[in-house]
PDB file of C-alpha atoms in Angstrom:
ATOM      1  CA  MET Y   1    -121.361 104.342 195.494  1.00 70.00           C
ATOM      2  CA  LEU Y   2    -117.873 104.087 196.847  1.00 74.00           C
ATOM      3  CA  ARG Y   3    -118.693 105.710 199.963  1.00 79.00           C
ATOM      4  CA  LYS Y   4    -121.570 103.137 200.523  1.00 78.00           C
ATOM      5  CA  LEU Y   5    -119.137 100.268 199.714  1.00 70.00           C
ATOM      6  CA  THR Y   6    -116.432 101.678 202.088  1.00 74.00           C
ATOM      7  CA  SER Y   7    -118.973 101.978 204.992  1.00 76.00           C
ATOM      8  CA  THR Y   8    -120.205  98.532 204.390  1.00 74.00           C
ATOM      9  CA  LEU Y   9    -116.705  96.898 204.464  1.00 63.00           C
ATOM     10  CA  ALA Y  10    -115.813  98.950 207.571  1.00 70.00           C
ATOM     11  CA  ARG Y  11    -118.811  97.555 209.507  1.00 73.00           C
ATOM     12  CA  CYS Y  12    -118.269  93.953 208.345  1.00 70.00           C
ATOM     13  CA  GLN Y  13    -116.686  91.638 211.005  1.00 72.00           C
ATOM     14  CA  ARG Y  14    -116.434  88.542 209.064  1.00 74.00           C
ATOM     15  CA  GLY Y  15    -112.806  87.486 208.557  1.00 74.00           C
ATOM     16  CA  ALA Y  16    -111.393  89.980 211.077  1.00 75.00           C
ATOM     17  CA  MET Y  17    -110.014  87.150 213.352  1.00 79.00           C
ATOM     18  CA  ALA Y  18    -108.200  85.475 210.362  1.00 80.00           C
ATOM     19  CA  ILE Y  19    -106.576  88.858 209.252  1.00 82.00           C
ATOM     20  CA  GLU Y  20    -105.552  89.573 212.827  1.00 83.00           C
ATOM     21  CA  THR Y  21    -104.059  86.266 213.215  1.00 86.00           C
ATOM     22  CA  ALA Y  22    -102.276  86.492 209.817  1.00 87.00           C
ATOM     23  CA  LEU Y  23    -100.717  89.740 211.114  1.00 88.00           C
ATOM     24  CA  VAL Y  24     -99.614  88.529 214.525  1.00 91.00           C
ATOM     25  CA  VAL Y  25     -98.526  84.823 214.045  1.00 92.00           C
ATOM     26  CA  PRO Y  26     -95.230  85.685 212.061  1.00 90.00           C
ATOM     27  CA  ILE Y  27     -94.243  88.199 214.816  1.00 91.00           C
ATOM     28  CA  LEU Y  28     -94.830  85.658 217.543  1.00 93.00           C
ATOM     29  CA  CYS Y  29     -92.880  82.927 215.557  1.00 88.00           C
ATOM     30  CA  LEU Y  30     -89.860  85.290 215.202  1.00 85.00           C
ATOM     31  CA  LEU Y  31     -90.080  86.023 218.961  1.00 89.00           C
ATOM     32  CA  ALA Y  32     -90.233  82.299 219.759  1.00 90.00           C
ATOM     33  CA  LEU Y  33     -87.091  81.563 217.471  1.00 86.00           C
ATOM     34  CA  GLY Y  34     -85.199  84.564 219.051  1.00 86.00           C
ATOM     35  CA  THR Y  35     -85.862  83.327 222.470  1.00 91.00           C
ATOM     36  CA  PHE Y  36     -84.659  79.816 221.558  1.00 90.00           C
ATOM     37  CA  ASP Y  37     -81.426  81.126 220.094  1.00 89.00           C
ATOM     38  CA  VAL Y  38     -80.776  83.452 223.091  1.00 90.00           C
ATOM     39  CA  SER Y  39     -81.436  80.639 225.520  1.00 93.00           C
ATOM     40  CA  SER Y  40     -78.927  78.371 223.369  1.00 90.00           C
ATOM     41  CA  MET Y  41     -76.398  81.116 223.584  1.00 91.00           C
ATOM     42  CA  VAL Y  42     -76.601  81.564 227.326  1.00 93.00           C
ATOM     43  CA  SER Y  43     -76.457  77.740 227.877  1.00 92.00           C
ATOM     44  CA  ARG Y  44     -73.412  77.383 225.830  1.00 90.00           C
ATOM     45  CA  GLN Y  45     -71.833  80.188 227.960  1.00 92.00           C
ATOM     46  CA  GLN Y  46     -72.758  78.362 231.052  1.00 92.00           C
ATOM     47  CA  GLU Y  47     -71.337  75.196 229.650  1.00 90.00           C
ATOM     48  CA  LEU Y  48     -67.992  76.813 228.973  1.00 90.00           C
ATOM     49  CA  GLN Y  49     -67.864  78.401 232.465  1.00 91.00           C
ATOM     50  CA  SER Y  50     -68.488  75.025 233.967  1.00 90.00           C
ATOM     51  CA  ALA Y  51     -65.708  73.571 231.796  1.00 89.00           C
ATOM     52  CA  ALA Y  52     -63.299  76.268 232.953  1.00 90.00           C
ATOM     53  CA  ASN Y  53     -64.121  75.519 236.489  1.00 90.00           C
ATOM     54  CA  GLU Y  54     -63.454  71.745 236.056  1.00 88.00           C
ATOM     55  CA  ALA Y  55     -60.268  72.544 234.118  1.00 87.00           C
ATOM     56  CA  SER Y  56     -59.144  74.716 236.996  1.00 88.00           C
ATOM     57  CA  THR Y  57     -59.631  71.711 239.317  1.00 87.00           C
ATOM     58  CA  ILE Y  58     -57.776  69.472 237.110  1.00 85.00           C
ATOM     59  CA  VAL Y  59     -54.887  71.850 236.984  1.00 86.00           C
ATOM     60  CA  LEU Y  60     -54.809  72.053 240.760  1.00 85.00           C
ATOM     61  CA  ALA Y  61     -54.827  68.266 241.099  1.00 83.00           C
ATOM     62  CA  ALA Y  62     -52.056  67.978 238.521  1.00 82.00           C
ATOM     63  CA  ALA Y  63     -49.938  70.585 240.334  1.00 79.00           C
ATOM     64  CA  ASN Y  64     -49.878  68.375 243.427  1.00 74.00           C
ATOM     65  CA  SER Y  65     -48.469  65.478 241.344  1.00 71.00           C
ATOM     66  CA  THR Y  66     -45.279  65.276 239.479  1.00 65.00           C
ATOM     67  CA  GLY Y  67     -44.502  64.533 235.957  1.00 65.00           C
ATOM     68  CA  VAL Y  68     -47.577  65.949 234.154  1.00 72.00           C
ATOM     69  CA  SER Y  69     -46.484  67.884 231.073  1.00 76.00           C
ATOM     70  CA  SER Y  70     -48.570  70.805 229.637  1.00 77.00           C
ATOM     71  CA  THR Y  71     -49.472  68.765 226.458  1.00 81.00           C
ATOM     72  CA  ASP Y  72     -50.653  65.798 228.570  1.00 81.00           C
ATOM     73  CA  LEU Y  73     -52.493  68.263 231.000  1.00 81.00           C
ATOM     74  CA  GLU Y  74     -54.249  69.792 227.870  1.00 85.00           C
ATOM     75  CA  LYS Y  75     -55.321  66.314 226.603  1.00 85.00           C
ATOM     76  CA  ILE Y  76     -56.663  65.456 229.987  1.00 84.00           C
ATOM     77  CA  ILE Y  77     -58.620  68.730 230.101  1.00 85.00           C
ATOM     78  CA  GLU Y  78     -59.972  68.334 226.594  1.00 85.00           C
ATOM     79  CA  SER Y  79     -61.224  64.836 227.033  1.00 86.00           C
ATOM     80  CA  SER Y  80     -62.588  65.558 230.442  1.00 82.00           C
ATOM     81  CA  VAL Y  81     -64.586  68.604 229.448  1.00 80.00           C
ATOM     82  CA  SER Y  82     -65.321  67.567 225.759  1.00 81.00           C
ATOM     83  CA  LEU Y  83     -63.464  70.384 223.980  1.00 85.00           C
ATOM     84  CA  LYS Y  84     -61.725  70.221 220.554  1.00 87.00           C
ATOM     85  CA  PRO Y  85     -57.819  70.759 220.511  1.00 85.00           C
ATOM     86  CA  ASP Y  86     -58.206  74.255 219.010  1.00 89.00           C
ATOM     87  CA  GLN Y  87     -60.732  75.399 221.754  1.00 91.00           C
ATOM     88  CA  LEU Y  88     -58.228  75.186 224.671  1.00 90.00           C
ATOM     89  CA  VAL Y  89     -54.902  77.150 225.231  1.00 90.00           C
ATOM     90  CA  ILE Y  90     -52.842  76.522 228.181  1.00 89.00           C
ATOM     91  CA  SER Y  91     -49.924  78.870 229.075  1.00 89.00           C
ATOM     92  CA  GLN Y  92     -47.665  79.275 232.056  1.00 88.00           C
ATOM     93  CA  GLU Y  93     -47.293  82.636 233.841  1.00 90.00           C
ATOM     94  CA  TYR Y  94     -45.163  83.968 236.684  1.00 91.00           C
ATOM     95  CA  ARG Y  95     -45.557  86.684 239.181  1.00 89.00           C
ATOM     96  CA  CYS Y  96     -42.225  88.006 240.571  1.00 87.00           C
ATOM     97  CA  ASP Y  97     -42.129  88.838 244.303  1.00 83.00           C
ATOM     98  CA  ALA Y  98     -44.740  91.452 245.257  1.00 82.00           C
ATOM     99  CA  ALA Y  99     -45.184  92.639 241.482  1.00 79.00           C
ATOM    100  CA  THR Y 100     -48.813  93.041 240.505  1.00 80.00           C
ATOM    101  CA  ALA Y 101     -48.173  92.209 236.757  1.00 84.00           C
ATOM    102  CA  ARG Y 102     -47.477  88.625 235.600  1.00 85.00           C
ATOM    103  CA  THR Y 103     -44.927  87.707 232.854  1.00 85.00           C
ATOM    104  CA  SER Y 104     -44.767  84.593 230.620  1.00 85.00           C
ATOM    105  CA  ASN Y 105     -40.887  84.574 230.782  1.00 84.00           C
ATOM    106  CA  LEU Y 106     -39.320  83.113 233.969  1.00 84.00           C
ATOM    107  CA  ALA Y 107     -36.065  84.921 233.173  1.00 84.00           C
ATOM    108  CA  ASP Y 108     -37.767  88.226 234.029  1.00 83.00           C
ATOM    109  CA  CYS Y 109     -37.833  87.407 237.572  1.00 84.00           C
ATOM    110  CA  ASP Y 110     -35.113  87.824 240.179  1.00 84.00           C
ATOM    111  CA  THR Y 111     -34.473  84.197 241.578  1.00 84.00           C
ATOM    112  CA  SER Y 112     -33.456  85.363 244.918  1.00 86.00           C
ATOM    113  CA  LYS Y 113     -37.056  86.531 245.591  1.00 87.00           C
ATOM    114  CA  PRO Y 114     -40.129  84.554 245.607  1.00 89.00           C
ATOM    115  CA  ILE Y 115     -41.608  83.506 242.300  1.00 89.00           C
ATOM    116  CA  TYR Y 116     -45.284  82.473 241.917  1.00 90.00           C
ATOM    117  CA  ALA Y 117     -46.362  80.157 239.200  1.00 88.00           C
ATOM    118  CA  TYR Y 118     -49.645  80.313 237.470  1.00 90.00           C
ATOM    119  CA  VAL Y 119     -51.455  78.193 234.662  1.00 89.00           C
ATOM    120  CA  LYS Y 120     -53.574  80.306 232.366  1.00 92.00           C
ATOM    121  CA  LEU Y 121     -56.583  78.461 230.615  1.00 92.00           C
ATOM    122  CA  VAL Y 122     -58.376  80.104 227.765  1.00 93.00           C
ATOM    123  CA  ILE Y 123     -61.402  78.255 226.337  1.00 92.00           C
ATOM    124  CA  THR Y 124     -63.011  79.561 223.211  1.00 93.00           C
ATOM    125  CA  ASP Y 125     -65.990  78.557 221.158  1.00 92.00           C
ATOM    126  CA  SER Y 126     -68.447  80.045 218.630  1.00 91.00           C
ATOM    127  CA  TYR Y 127     -72.232  79.896 218.039  1.00 91.00           C
ATOM    128  CA  THR Y 128     -74.060  80.871 214.915  1.00 90.00           C
ATOM    129  CA  PRO Y 129     -77.544  81.985 215.731  1.00 87.00           C
ATOM    130  CA  LEU Y 130     -80.395  80.874 213.462  1.00 84.00           C
ATOM    131  CA  TRP Y 131     -81.246  84.584 212.633  1.00 81.00           C
ATOM    132  CA  THR Y 132     -77.884  85.008 210.889  1.00 85.00           C
ATOM    133  CA  SER Y 133     -79.429  82.964 208.035  1.00 82.00           C
ATOM    134  CA  PHE Y 134     -81.885  85.875 207.605  1.00 80.00           C
ATOM    135  CA  GLY Y 135     -79.164  88.382 207.280  1.00 82.00           C
ATOM    136  CA  VAL Y 136     -79.335  89.680 210.943  1.00 79.00           C
ATOM    137  CA  GLY Y 137     -76.312  89.544 213.191  1.00 81.00           C
ATOM    138  CA  SER Y 138     -73.210  87.365 212.883  1.00 88.00           C
ATOM    139  CA  THR Y 139     -71.572  84.556 214.672  1.00 90.00           C
ATOM    140  CA  PHE Y 140     -71.201  84.961 218.475  1.00 89.00           C
ATOM    141  CA  ASN Y 141     -67.662  84.116 219.905  1.00 93.00           C
ATOM    142  CA  TYR Y 142     -67.038  83.016 223.475  1.00 94.00           C
ATOM    143  CA  SER Y 143     -63.823  83.409 225.474  1.00 94.00           C
ATOM    144  CA  VAL Y 144     -63.605  82.114 229.112  1.00 93.00           C
ATOM    145  CA  THR Y 145     -60.163  82.635 230.902  1.00 93.00           C
ATOM    146  CA  ARG Y 146     -59.137  81.222 234.136  1.00 92.00           C
ATOM    147  CA  THR Y 147     -55.813  81.760 235.843  1.00 91.00           C
ATOM    148  CA  VAL Y 148     -54.775  79.233 238.525  1.00 90.00           C
ATOM    149  CA  GLN Y 149     -51.995  79.722 240.965  1.00 89.00           C
ATOM    150  CA  VAL Y 150     -50.083  76.473 241.259  1.00 86.00           C
ATOM    151  CA  SER Y 151     -47.190  77.654 243.474  1.00 83.00           C
TER     152      SER Y 151
END
């Protein structure tokens, strides 16, 4: 009797489509959400790269003028590229004569030789993907650095 019931159920095609759909739809939904999150992550990285490029242009423009302090420069860049104050760090660096390494202390350089000035921009941000709410992965941190020679 069990063998007859099993063979009857094995040949029955009614409801097969519903069962296959119930198995496949959750996987397709997870793939779609994952694709959306990955595209959001890539998009944010591109936005930060563009912001760094624009900030570099602002630094070069400010280097040609006089009287722009680093705090004013930081405020200009933050408002121009829509960054929060804690997302942008600006620092001054110097390269002494033909040295390959840069230093943040001007006193390290011999003033009788050429000194080259740089402005270093570091833009940071983070993105928390949707899948972290399911216990998979963690927050993704971005860091984009640009160094611009100003003299």
